[in-house]
PDB file of C-alpha atoms in Angstrom:
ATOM      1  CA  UNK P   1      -1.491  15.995  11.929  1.00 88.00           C
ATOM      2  CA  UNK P   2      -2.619  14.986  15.848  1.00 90.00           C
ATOM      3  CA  UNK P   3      -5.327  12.614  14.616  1.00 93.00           C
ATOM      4  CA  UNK P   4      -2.887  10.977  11.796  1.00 94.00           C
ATOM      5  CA  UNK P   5      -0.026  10.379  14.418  1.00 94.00           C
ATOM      6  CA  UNK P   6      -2.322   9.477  17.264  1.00 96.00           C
ATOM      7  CA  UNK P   7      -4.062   7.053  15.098  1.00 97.00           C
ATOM      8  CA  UNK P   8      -0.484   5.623  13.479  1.00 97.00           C
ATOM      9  CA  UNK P   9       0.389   4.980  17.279  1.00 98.00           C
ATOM     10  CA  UNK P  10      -3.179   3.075  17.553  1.00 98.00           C
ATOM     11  CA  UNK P  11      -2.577   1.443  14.867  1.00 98.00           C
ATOM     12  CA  UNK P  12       1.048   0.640  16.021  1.00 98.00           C
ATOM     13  CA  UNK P  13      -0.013  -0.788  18.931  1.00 98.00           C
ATOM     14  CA  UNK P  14      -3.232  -2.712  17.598  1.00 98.00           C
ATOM     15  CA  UNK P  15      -0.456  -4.422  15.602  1.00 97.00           C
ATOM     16  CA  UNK P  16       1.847  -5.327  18.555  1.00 97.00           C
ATOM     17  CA  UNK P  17      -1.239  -6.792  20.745  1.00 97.00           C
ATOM     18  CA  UNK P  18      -3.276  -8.198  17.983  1.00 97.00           C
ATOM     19  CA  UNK P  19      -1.229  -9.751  15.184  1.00 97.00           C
ATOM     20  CA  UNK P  20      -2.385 -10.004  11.421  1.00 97.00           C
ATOM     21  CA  UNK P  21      -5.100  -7.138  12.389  1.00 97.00           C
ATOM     22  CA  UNK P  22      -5.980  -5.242   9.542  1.00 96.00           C
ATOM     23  CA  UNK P  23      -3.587  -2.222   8.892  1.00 96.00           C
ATOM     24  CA  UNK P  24      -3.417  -1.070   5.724  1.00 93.00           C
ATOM     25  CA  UNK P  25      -2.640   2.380   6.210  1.00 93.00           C
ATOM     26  CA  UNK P  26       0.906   3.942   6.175  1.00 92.00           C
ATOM     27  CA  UNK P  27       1.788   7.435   8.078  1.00 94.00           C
ATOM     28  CA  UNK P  28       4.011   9.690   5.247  1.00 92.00           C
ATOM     29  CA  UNK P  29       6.428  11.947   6.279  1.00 92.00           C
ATOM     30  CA  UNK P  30       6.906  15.157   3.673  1.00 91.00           C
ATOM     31  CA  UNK P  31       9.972  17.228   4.554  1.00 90.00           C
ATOM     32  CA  UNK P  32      13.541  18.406   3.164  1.00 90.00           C
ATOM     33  CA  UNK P  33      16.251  15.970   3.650  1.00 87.00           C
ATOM     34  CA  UNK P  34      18.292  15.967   6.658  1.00 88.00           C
ATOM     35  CA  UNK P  35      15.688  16.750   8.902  1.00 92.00           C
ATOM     36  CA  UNK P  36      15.783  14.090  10.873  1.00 93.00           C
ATOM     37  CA  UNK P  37      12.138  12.153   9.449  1.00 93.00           C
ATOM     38  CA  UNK P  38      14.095   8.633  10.048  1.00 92.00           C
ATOM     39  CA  UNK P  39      15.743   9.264  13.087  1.00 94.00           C
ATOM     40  CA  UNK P  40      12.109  10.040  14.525  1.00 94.00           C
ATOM     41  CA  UNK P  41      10.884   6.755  13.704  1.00 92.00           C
ATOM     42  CA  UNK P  42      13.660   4.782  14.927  1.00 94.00           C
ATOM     43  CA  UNK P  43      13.430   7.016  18.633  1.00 95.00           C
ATOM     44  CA  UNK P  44       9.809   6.087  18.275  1.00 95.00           C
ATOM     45  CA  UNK P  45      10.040   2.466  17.546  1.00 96.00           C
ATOM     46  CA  UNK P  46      13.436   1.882  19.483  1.00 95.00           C
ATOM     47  CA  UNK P  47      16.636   1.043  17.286  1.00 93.00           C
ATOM     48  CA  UNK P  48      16.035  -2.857  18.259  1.00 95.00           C
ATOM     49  CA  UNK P  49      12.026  -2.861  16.710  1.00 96.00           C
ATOM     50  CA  UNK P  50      12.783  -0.657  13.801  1.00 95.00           C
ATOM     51  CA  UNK P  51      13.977  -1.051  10.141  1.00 93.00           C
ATOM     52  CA  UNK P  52      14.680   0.651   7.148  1.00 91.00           C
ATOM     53  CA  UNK P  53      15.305  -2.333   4.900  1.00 89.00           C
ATOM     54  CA  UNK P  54      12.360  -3.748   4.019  1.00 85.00           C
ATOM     55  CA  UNK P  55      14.040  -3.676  -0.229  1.00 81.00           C
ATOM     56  CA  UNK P  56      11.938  -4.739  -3.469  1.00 82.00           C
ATOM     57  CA  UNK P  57       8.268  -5.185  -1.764  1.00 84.00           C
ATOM     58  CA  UNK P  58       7.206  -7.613  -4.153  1.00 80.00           C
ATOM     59  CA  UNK P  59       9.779 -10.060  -3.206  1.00 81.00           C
ATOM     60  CA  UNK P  60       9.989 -13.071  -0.925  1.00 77.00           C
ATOM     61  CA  UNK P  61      13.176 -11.268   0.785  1.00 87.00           C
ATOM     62  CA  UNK P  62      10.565  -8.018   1.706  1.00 89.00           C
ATOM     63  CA  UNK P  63       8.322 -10.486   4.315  1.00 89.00           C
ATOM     64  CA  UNK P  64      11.246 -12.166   5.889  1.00 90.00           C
ATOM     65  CA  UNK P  65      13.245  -8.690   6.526  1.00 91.00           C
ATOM     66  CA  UNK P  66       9.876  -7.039   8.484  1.00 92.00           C
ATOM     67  CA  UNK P  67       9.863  -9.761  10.843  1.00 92.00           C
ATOM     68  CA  UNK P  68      10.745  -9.368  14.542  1.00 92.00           C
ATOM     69  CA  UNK P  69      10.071  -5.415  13.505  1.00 95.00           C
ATOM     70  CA  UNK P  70       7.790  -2.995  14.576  1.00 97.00           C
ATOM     71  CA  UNK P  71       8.202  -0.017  12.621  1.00 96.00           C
ATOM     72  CA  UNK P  72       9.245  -0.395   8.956  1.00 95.00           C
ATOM     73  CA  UNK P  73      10.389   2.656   6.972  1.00 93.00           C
ATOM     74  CA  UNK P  74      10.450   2.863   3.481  1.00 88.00           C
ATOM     75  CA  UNK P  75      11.919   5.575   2.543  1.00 84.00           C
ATOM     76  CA  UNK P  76      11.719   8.125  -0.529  1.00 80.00           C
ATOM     77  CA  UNK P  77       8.549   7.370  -1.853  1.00 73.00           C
ATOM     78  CA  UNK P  78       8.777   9.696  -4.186  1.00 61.00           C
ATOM     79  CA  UNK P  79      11.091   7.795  -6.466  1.00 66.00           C
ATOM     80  CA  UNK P  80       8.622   5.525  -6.673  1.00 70.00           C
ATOM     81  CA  UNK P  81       6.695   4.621 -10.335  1.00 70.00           C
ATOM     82  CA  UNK P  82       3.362   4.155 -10.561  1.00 70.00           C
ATOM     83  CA  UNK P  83       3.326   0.404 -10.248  1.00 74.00           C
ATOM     84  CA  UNK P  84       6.209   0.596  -7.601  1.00 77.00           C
ATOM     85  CA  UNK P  85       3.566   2.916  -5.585  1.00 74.00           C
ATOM     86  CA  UNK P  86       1.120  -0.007  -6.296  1.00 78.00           C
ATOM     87  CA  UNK P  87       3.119  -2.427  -4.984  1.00 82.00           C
ATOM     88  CA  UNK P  88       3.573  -0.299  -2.121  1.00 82.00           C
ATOM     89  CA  UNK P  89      -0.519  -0.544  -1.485  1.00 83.00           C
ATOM     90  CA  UNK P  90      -0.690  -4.075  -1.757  1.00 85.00           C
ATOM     91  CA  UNK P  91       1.943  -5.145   0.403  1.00 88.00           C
ATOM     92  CA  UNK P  92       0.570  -2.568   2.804  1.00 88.00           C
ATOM     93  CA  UNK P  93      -3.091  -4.803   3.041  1.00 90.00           C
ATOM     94  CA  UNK P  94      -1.500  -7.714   4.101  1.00 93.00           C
ATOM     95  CA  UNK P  95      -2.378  -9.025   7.803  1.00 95.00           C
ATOM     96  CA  UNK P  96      -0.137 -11.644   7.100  1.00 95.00           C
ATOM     97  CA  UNK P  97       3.148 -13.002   5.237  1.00 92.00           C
ATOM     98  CA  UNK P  98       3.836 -16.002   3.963  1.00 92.00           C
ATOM     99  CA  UNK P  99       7.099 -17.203   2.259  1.00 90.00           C
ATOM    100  CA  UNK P 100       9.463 -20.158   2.588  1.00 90.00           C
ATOM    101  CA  UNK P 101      12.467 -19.287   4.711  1.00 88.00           C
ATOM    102  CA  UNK P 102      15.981 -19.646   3.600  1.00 85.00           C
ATOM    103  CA  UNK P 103      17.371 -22.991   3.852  1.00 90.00           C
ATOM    104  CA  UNK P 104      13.654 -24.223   5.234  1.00 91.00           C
ATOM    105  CA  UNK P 105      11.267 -27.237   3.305  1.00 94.00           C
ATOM    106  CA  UNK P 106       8.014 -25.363   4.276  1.00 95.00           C
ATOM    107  CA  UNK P 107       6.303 -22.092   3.747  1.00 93.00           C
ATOM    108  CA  UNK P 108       5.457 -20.369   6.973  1.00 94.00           C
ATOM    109  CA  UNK P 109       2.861 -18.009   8.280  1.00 95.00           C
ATOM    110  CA  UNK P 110       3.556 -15.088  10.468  1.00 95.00           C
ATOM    111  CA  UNK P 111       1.055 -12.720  11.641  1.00 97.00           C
ATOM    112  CA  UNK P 112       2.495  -9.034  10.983  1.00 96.00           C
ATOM    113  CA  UNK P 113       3.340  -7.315  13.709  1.00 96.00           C
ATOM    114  CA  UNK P 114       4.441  -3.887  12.205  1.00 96.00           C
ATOM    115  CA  UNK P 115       3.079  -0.835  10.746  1.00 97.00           C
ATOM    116  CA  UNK P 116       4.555   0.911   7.923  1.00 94.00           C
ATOM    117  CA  UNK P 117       5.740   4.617   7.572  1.00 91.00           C
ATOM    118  CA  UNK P 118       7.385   6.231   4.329  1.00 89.00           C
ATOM    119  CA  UNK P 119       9.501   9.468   4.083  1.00 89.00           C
ATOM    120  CA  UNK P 120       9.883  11.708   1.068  1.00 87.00           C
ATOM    121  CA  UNK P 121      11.749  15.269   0.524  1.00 83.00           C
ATOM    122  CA  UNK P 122       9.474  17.754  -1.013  1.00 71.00           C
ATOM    123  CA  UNK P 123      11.609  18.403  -4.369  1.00 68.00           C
ATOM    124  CA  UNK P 124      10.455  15.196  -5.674  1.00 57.00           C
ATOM    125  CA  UNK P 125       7.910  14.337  -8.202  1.00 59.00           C
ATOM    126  CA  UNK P 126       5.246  12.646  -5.999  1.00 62.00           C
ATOM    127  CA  UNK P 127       3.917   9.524  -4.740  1.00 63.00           C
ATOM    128  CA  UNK P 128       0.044   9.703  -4.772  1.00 67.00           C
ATOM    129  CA  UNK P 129      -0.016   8.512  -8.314  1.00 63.00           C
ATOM    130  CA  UNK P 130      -3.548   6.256  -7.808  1.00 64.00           C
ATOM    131  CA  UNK P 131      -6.066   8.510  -9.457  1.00 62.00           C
ATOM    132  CA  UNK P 132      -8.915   6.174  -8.030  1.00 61.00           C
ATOM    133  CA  UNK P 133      -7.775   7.675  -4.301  1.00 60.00           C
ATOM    134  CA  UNK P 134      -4.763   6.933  -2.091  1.00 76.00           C
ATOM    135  CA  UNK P 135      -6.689   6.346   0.928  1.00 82.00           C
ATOM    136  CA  UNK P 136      -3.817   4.117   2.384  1.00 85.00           C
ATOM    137  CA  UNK P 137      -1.594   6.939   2.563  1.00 87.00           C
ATOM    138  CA  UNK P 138      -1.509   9.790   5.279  1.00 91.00           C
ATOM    139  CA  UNK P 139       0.935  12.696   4.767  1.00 89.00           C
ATOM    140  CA  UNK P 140       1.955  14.539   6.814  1.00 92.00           C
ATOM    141  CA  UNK P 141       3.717  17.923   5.972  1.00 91.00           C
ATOM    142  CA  UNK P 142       6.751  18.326   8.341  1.00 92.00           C
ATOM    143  CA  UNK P 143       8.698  21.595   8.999  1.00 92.00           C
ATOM    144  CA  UNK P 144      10.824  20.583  11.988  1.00 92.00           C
ATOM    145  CA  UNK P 145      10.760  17.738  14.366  1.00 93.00           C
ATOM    146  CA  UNK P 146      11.764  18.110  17.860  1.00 94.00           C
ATOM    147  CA  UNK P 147      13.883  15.123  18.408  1.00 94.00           C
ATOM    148  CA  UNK P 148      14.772  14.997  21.950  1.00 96.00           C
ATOM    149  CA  UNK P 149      11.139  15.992  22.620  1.00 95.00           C
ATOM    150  CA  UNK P 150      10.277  12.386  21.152  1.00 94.00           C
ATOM    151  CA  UNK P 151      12.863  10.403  22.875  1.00 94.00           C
ATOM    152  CA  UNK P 152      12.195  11.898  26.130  1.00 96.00           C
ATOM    153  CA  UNK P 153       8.119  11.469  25.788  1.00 96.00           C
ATOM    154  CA  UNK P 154       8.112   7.930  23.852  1.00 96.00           C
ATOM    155  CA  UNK P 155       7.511   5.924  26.661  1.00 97.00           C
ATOM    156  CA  UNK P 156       4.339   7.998  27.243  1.00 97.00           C
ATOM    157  CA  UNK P 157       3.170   8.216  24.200  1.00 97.00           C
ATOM    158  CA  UNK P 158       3.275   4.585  23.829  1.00 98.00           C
ATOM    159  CA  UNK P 159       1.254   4.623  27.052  1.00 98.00           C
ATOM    160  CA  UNK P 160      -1.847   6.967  25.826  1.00 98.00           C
ATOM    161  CA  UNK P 161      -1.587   4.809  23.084  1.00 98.00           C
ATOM    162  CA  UNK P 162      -2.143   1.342  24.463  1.00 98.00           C
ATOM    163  CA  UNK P 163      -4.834   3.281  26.543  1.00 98.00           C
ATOM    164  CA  UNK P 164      -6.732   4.343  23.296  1.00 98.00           C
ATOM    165  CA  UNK P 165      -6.590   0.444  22.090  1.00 98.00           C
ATOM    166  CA  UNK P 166      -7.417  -0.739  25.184  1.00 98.00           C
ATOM    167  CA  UNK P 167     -10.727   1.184  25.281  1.00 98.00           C
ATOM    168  CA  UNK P 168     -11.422   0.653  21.909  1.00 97.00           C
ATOM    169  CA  UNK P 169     -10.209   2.799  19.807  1.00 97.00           C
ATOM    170  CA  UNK P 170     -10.630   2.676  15.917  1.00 95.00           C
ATOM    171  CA  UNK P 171      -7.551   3.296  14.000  1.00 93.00           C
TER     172      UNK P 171
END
């Protein structure tokens, strides 16, 4: 669990310094509802960088909503089919998006800037349906989550984590 959150934070930060650098993983957090797995991310990320609404993946709508964010939930993955968990995967390899904005003649390209993190509650029927390997995907089992721990200590874990970039480390 320390090495998958310290490199998601790597990772996280990579992505803020270094846009369109290849992140194609996604953190998973596994625990019952109501435990507060989404109000963890957006205490991590900040309520202004972070976003649960990222929709249908496979639509234009899914690039333009991740922009100007930072950390992108999507949230019970284990709803998700087969190809729905493939769709997941592919939108996760992207370094960049391209799409035609609304109201807009010409198709733009924007370097992502955000990582991706998915929650699911542990009654459901699974989301590492890939039987050739699910590499892009790092649960993480979560029991509780000390909330005010995070909020008080984000600042320097962002810190340790620009640190780790800085001096080259792989995520």
């Amino acid at each position: 669990s320390r090495t998958v959150g310290r490199k998601f934070l790597v990772s996280a930060v990579a992505r803020a310094l270094n846009p369109g650098c290849k992140v194609d993983t996604m953190l998973i957090l596994e625990g019952k509802q109501s435990l507060g797995k989404s109000t963890l991310a957006r205490s991590l990320f900040g309520a202004e960088f972070f976003s649960d609404q990222v929709g249908d993946v496979t639509s234009k709508d899914s690039a333009e909503r991740i922009q100007g964010t930072w950390g992108v939930e999507i949230p019970e993955m284990d709803k998700f089919t087969r190809p729905e968990a493939n769709a997941v995967k592919g939108f996760l390899s992207h370094c960049d998006d391209r799409y035609r904005p609304a109201y807009a003649r010409n198709t733009v390209r924007r370097l992502r800037r955000c990582v991706f993190f998915g929650t699911i509650n542990p009654e459901g029927t699974g989301y590492l349906k890939d039987t050739t390997g699910n590499r892009r995907f790092w649960p993480v089992a979560v029991a509780s989550l000390d909330l005010v721990g995070i909020a008080t200590d984000r600042d320097q874990l962002w810190a340790e984590a620009v640190v780790a970039f800085r001096a080259g480390e792989q995520w």
